[in-house]
């Protein structure tokens, strides 16, 4: 008899605990559903204030010393040319000389491949980084002047950067947060409710593209360096309780 009473008591207690857990789950579910999630956008257009440009020049010869001497002479001519264009000497950076052996490849009468030494190719890169964007832009566009000096020179497109990007990001975050809150307030107002406490805030990655471009955003963020003029954007997702 006592065993039956104990069993009934345990079953009753389990039933009561189960009801309590179920009620708490329903309460929490309703509470979690009583929220608003909105995404705000912050954007900013700006113009780059730093430019980086580089060019490559090379010499070929069967004699390594001859090729090196010719390349050293080209380096001096390029340096003097850049200085004559108003580029400070301390802003002109030359890379180490890269040396590559060149080979000619052919096939003999038996179909076997063979190679023959075709000389050395020595190359070097000159790089500039400056806040005088207009000057370096003009220099990169008129690089044929170096070629006309008898130098085999290849110019790369300039890359553009902005040194105050941290300030831009802070302003965009503030704008995106304000935009998201205004959206949430409007939704709550239209629903006849009011915003409660902020539960969660999630910031997206920064996307920097050329203005009015068709560049696609990437999961890890986009950073355009090809355009002098840029447009940055960032999203902020806010989740509010609703009263």
Short mmCIF file of C-alpha atoms in Angstrom, two decimals:
data_model
loop_
_atom_site.label_atom_id
_atom_site.label_comp_id
_atom_site.label_asym_id
_atom_site.label_seq_id
_atom_site.Cartn_x
_atom_site.Cartn_y
_atom_site.Cartn_z
CA UNK A 1 0.00 0.00 0.00
CA UNK A 2 2.78 2.39 0.96
CA UNK A 3 4.56 1.63 -2.29
CA UNK A 4 1.49 2.58 -4.31
CA UNK A 5 1.13 5.85 -2.42
CA UNK A 6 4.78 6.69 -3.02
CA UNK A 7 4.47 5.89 -6.73
CA UNK A 8 1.37 8.06 -7.08
CA UNK A 9 3.10 10.92 -5.22
CA UNK A 10 6.14 10.71 -7.51
CA UNK A 11 3.95 10.66 -10.61
CA UNK A 12 1.93 13.63 -9.36
CA UNK A 13 5.07 15.60 -8.56
CA UNK A 14 6.49 14.83 -12.01
CA UNK A 15 3.25 15.98 -13.64
CA UNK A 16 3.32 19.28 -11.70
CA UNK A 17 6.99 19.90 -12.63
CA UNK A 18 6.21 19.14 -16.28
CA UNK A 19 3.35 21.65 -16.31
CA UNK A 20 5.63 24.28 -14.78
CA UNK A 21 8.33 23.69 -17.38
CA UNK A 22 5.79 23.79 -20.21
CA UNK A 23 4.30 27.03 -18.92
CA UNK A 24 7.72 28.61 -18.61
CA UNK A 25 8.62 27.55 -22.17
CA UNK A 26 5.41 29.05 -23.55
CA UNK A 27 6.04 32.25 -21.61
CA UNK A 28 9.61 32.54 -22.94
CA UNK A 29 8.47 31.73 -26.46
CA UNK A 30 5.87 34.47 -26.40
CA UNK A 31 8.39 36.84 -24.94
CA UNK A 32 10.98 36.08 -27.65
CA UNK A 33 8.35 36.52 -30.35
CA UNK A 34 7.43 39.94 -28.98
CA UNK A 35 10.44 41.60 -30.62
CA UNK A 36 11.32 43.67 -33.66
CA UNK A 37 14.46 43.11 -35.75
CA UNK A 38 15.47 45.87 -38.16
CA UNK A 39 18.50 46.66 -40.29
CA UNK A 40 19.81 50.18 -40.76
CA UNK A 41 22.18 51.47 -43.42
CA UNK A 42 24.95 54.05 -43.16
CA UNK A 43 26.73 55.38 -46.26
CA UNK A 44 29.44 57.91 -46.97
CA UNK A 45 31.07 59.23 -50.15
CA UNK A 46 34.65 60.46 -50.02
CA UNK A 47 37.71 61.11 -52.16
CA UNK A 48 41.02 59.31 -51.64
CA UNK A 49 43.87 61.30 -50.16
CA UNK A 50 46.68 58.78 -50.73
CA UNK A 51 47.90 57.25 -53.98
CA UNK A 52 50.29 54.37 -54.63
CA UNK A 53 51.84 53.74 -58.02
CA UNK A 54 54.55 51.43 -59.36
CA UNK A 55 56.31 50.58 -62.58
CA UNK A 56 58.64 47.84 -63.76
CA UNK A 57 61.72 48.07 -65.98
CA UNK A 58 64.02 45.36 -67.29
CA UNK A 59 67.11 44.53 -69.34
CA UNK A 60 68.12 41.38 -71.22
CA UNK A 61 71.63 40.19 -72.01
CA UNK A 62 73.69 37.01 -72.35
CA UNK A 63 76.18 38.59 -69.97
CA UNK A 64 74.91 39.01 -66.42
CA UNK A 65 77.19 41.97 -65.65
CA UNK A 66 76.18 43.74 -68.83
CA UNK A 67 72.50 43.37 -68.02
CA UNK A 68 73.09 44.58 -64.46
CA UNK A 69 75.06 47.65 -65.60
CA UNK A 70 72.32 48.58 -68.10
CA UNK A 71 69.63 48.16 -65.45
CA UNK A 72 71.60 50.30 -62.97
CA UNK A 73 71.86 53.03 -65.61
CA UNK A 74 68.10 52.82 -66.25
CA UNK A 75 67.47 53.14 -62.52
CA UNK A 76 69.48 56.34 -62.36
CA UNK A 77 67.66 57.80 -65.37
CA UNK A 78 64.26 56.96 -63.84
CA UNK A 79 65.22 58.43 -60.47
CA UNK A 80 66.41 61.68 -62.09
CA UNK A 81 63.25 61.84 -64.17
CA UNK A 82 60.99 61.46 -61.14
CA UNK A 83 62.93 64.05 -59.17
CA UNK A 84 62.60 66.45 -62.11
CA UNK A 85 58.83 65.99 -61.84
CA UNK A 86 58.85 67.13 -58.23
CA UNK A 87 58.93 63.75 -56.52
CA UNK A 88 61.05 63.85 -53.33
CA UNK A 89 63.90 61.37 -53.45
CA UNK A 90 62.87 59.79 -50.13
CA UNK A 91 59.48 58.84 -51.63
CA UNK A 92 61.08 56.87 -54.48
CA UNK A 93 61.49 53.20 -53.57
CA UNK A 94 63.33 50.70 -55.78
CA UNK A 95 62.95 46.98 -55.19
CA UNK A 96 65.81 44.50 -55.23
CA UNK A 97 66.90 43.31 -58.66
CA UNK A 98 65.14 40.16 -59.85
CA UNK A 99 67.32 37.84 -62.00
CA UNK A 100 65.78 35.22 -64.27
CA UNK A 101 67.50 32.88 -66.72
CA UNK A 102 65.75 32.75 -70.09
CA UNK A 103 65.52 29.65 -72.28
CA UNK A 104 64.32 28.85 -75.77
CA UNK A 105 62.39 25.60 -76.11
CA UNK A 106 62.18 23.46 -79.23
CA UNK A 107 61.70 19.87 -80.42
CA UNK A 108 64.32 17.88 -82.31
CA UNK A 109 63.68 15.58 -85.30
CA UNK A 110 62.96 12.69 -82.95
CA UNK A 111 60.26 14.63 -81.13
CA UNK A 112 62.33 15.17 -78.01
CA UNK A 113 62.05 18.55 -76.28
CA UNK A 114 65.21 20.55 -75.76
CA UNK A 115 66.14 23.92 -74.40
CA UNK A 116 68.90 26.43 -75.05
CA UNK A 117 70.06 29.32 -72.90
CA UNK A 118 68.67 32.65 -74.17
CA UNK A 119 70.32 35.03 -71.72
CA UNK A 120 69.47 36.76 -68.48
CA UNK A 121 66.52 39.00 -67.76
CA UNK A 122 67.02 41.46 -64.93
CA UNK A 123 64.06 43.49 -63.70
CA UNK A 124 63.34 46.01 -60.99
CA UNK A 125 60.29 47.83 -59.65
CA UNK A 126 60.00 51.49 -58.68
CA UNK A 127 57.20 52.48 -56.29
CA UNK A 128 55.75 55.77 -55.11
CA UNK A 129 53.31 56.51 -52.30
CA UNK A 130 52.17 60.09 -51.90
CA UNK A 131 49.38 62.34 -50.63
CA UNK A 132 49.84 64.48 -53.72
CA UNK A 133 47.26 62.46 -55.64
CA UNK A 134 46.99 64.77 -58.65
CA UNK A 135 50.74 64.83 -59.26
CA UNK A 136 51.16 61.03 -59.19
CA UNK A 137 48.08 60.58 -61.35
CA UNK A 138 49.54 62.88 -63.99
CA UNK A 139 52.87 61.09 -63.75
CA UNK A 140 51.29 57.67 -64.31
CA UNK A 141 49.43 58.93 -67.39
CA UNK A 142 52.52 60.36 -69.03
CA UNK A 143 54.81 57.41 -68.48
CA UNK A 144 55.65 57.30 -72.21
CA UNK A 145 58.19 60.01 -71.38
CA UNK A 146 60.26 57.35 -69.61
CA UNK A 147 59.87 54.96 -72.53
CA UNK A 148 61.09 57.70 -74.86
CA UNK A 149 64.29 57.80 -72.82
CA UNK A 150 65.07 54.32 -74.17
CA UNK A 151 63.86 52.32 -71.17
CA UNK A 152 61.61 49.29 -71.38
CA UNK A 153 59.10 50.41 -68.77
CA UNK A 154 55.70 49.03 -67.79
CA UNK A 155 53.38 51.15 -65.65
CA UNK A 156 50.76 49.71 -63.29
CA UNK A 157 47.43 51.46 -62.63
CA UNK A 158 47.49 53.60 -59.47
CA UNK A 159 45.83 52.42 -56.27
CA UNK A 160 43.87 54.89 -54.16
CA UNK A 161 43.44 54.90 -50.37
CA UNK A 162 41.94 57.09 -47.66
CA UNK A 163 43.89 57.77 -44.48
CA UNK A 164 40.85 58.83 -42.40
CA UNK A 165 38.80 55.70 -42.99
CA UNK A 166 38.39 55.09 -39.24
CA UNK A 167 36.50 58.39 -38.90
CA UNK A 168 34.30 57.48 -41.85
CA UNK A 169 33.44 54.11 -40.27
CA UNK A 170 32.46 55.71 -36.96
CA UNK A 171 30.11 58.13 -38.70
CA UNK A 172 28.57 55.35 -40.79
CA UNK A 173 27.97 53.20 -37.69
CA UNK A 174 26.23 56.14 -35.99
CA UNK A 175 24.09 56.78 -39.08
CA UNK A 176 23.21 53.10 -39.52
CA UNK A 177 22.23 52.77 -35.85
CA UNK A 178 20.03 55.88 -36.07
CA UNK A 179 18.42 54.59 -39.28
CA UNK A 180 17.69 51.19 -37.72
CA UNK A 181 16.14 52.72 -34.59
CA UNK A 182 13.91 55.01 -36.66
CA UNK A 183 12.70 52.03 -38.67
CA UNK A 184 11.95 50.06 -35.50
CA UNK A 185 10.05 53.00 -33.98
CA UNK A 186 7.95 53.35 -37.12
CA UNK A 187 7.09 49.65 -37.19
CA UNK A 188 6.12 49.68 -33.50
CA UNK A 189 4.04 52.83 -33.97
CA UNK A 190 2.14 51.33 -36.90
CA UNK A 191 1.47 48.23 -34.79
CA UNK A 192 0.15 50.30 -31.89
CA UNK A 193 3.09 49.39 -29.66
CA UNK A 194 6.24 51.05 -28.37
CA UNK A 195 9.88 50.00 -28.32
CA UNK A 196 11.30 48.40 -25.23
CA UNK A 197 14.91 47.60 -24.41
CA UNK A 198 17.53 46.90 -27.04
CA UNK A 199 18.26 43.17 -26.88
CA UNK A 200 20.94 42.74 -29.52
CA UNK A 201 23.02 44.73 -32.02
CA UNK A 202 24.97 43.20 -34.88
CA UNK A 203 27.29 45.12 -37.17
CA UNK A 204 27.90 44.11 -40.77
CA UNK A 205 31.18 44.40 -42.67
CA UNK A 206 32.31 47.57 -44.41
CA UNK A 207 31.82 47.65 -48.18
CA UNK A 208 33.82 50.21 -50.18
CA UNK A 209 33.08 50.55 -53.89
CA UNK A 210 33.26 53.11 -56.66
CA UNK A 211 30.20 55.41 -56.64
CA UNK A 212 27.32 54.23 -58.83
CA UNK A 213 29.22 51.06 -59.73
CA UNK A 214 27.94 47.53 -60.24
CA UNK A 215 30.55 46.01 -57.92
CA UNK A 216 29.20 43.15 -55.86
CA UNK A 217 29.44 43.15 -52.08
CA UNK A 218 31.40 40.28 -50.57
CA UNK A 219 30.86 38.34 -47.34
CA UNK A 220 34.18 39.53 -45.93
CA UNK A 221 33.83 43.11 -47.16
CA UNK A 222 34.82 44.88 -50.37
CA UNK A 223 37.65 47.41 -50.61
CA UNK A 224 37.97 49.17 -53.95
CA UNK A 225 41.41 50.66 -54.60
CA UNK A 226 41.02 51.34 -58.33
CA UNK A 227 38.73 54.37 -57.99
CA UNK A 228 39.82 57.72 -56.53
CA UNK A 229 36.23 58.52 -55.55
CA UNK A 230 34.67 55.95 -53.26
CA UNK A 231 31.40 55.14 -51.52
CA UNK A 232 31.39 53.20 -48.28
CA UNK A 233 28.46 51.50 -46.59
CA UNK A 234 27.79 49.48 -43.47
CA UNK A 235 24.71 47.83 -41.95
CA UNK A 236 23.61 47.57 -38.32
CA UNK A 237 20.98 45.03 -37.24
CA UNK A 238 19.10 45.91 -34.03
CA UNK A 239 16.67 43.74 -32.11
CA UNK A 240 14.25 45.47 -29.72
CA UNK A 241 11.68 44.24 -27.23
CA UNK A 242 8.18 45.54 -27.92
CA UNK A 243 5.98 46.80 -25.11
#
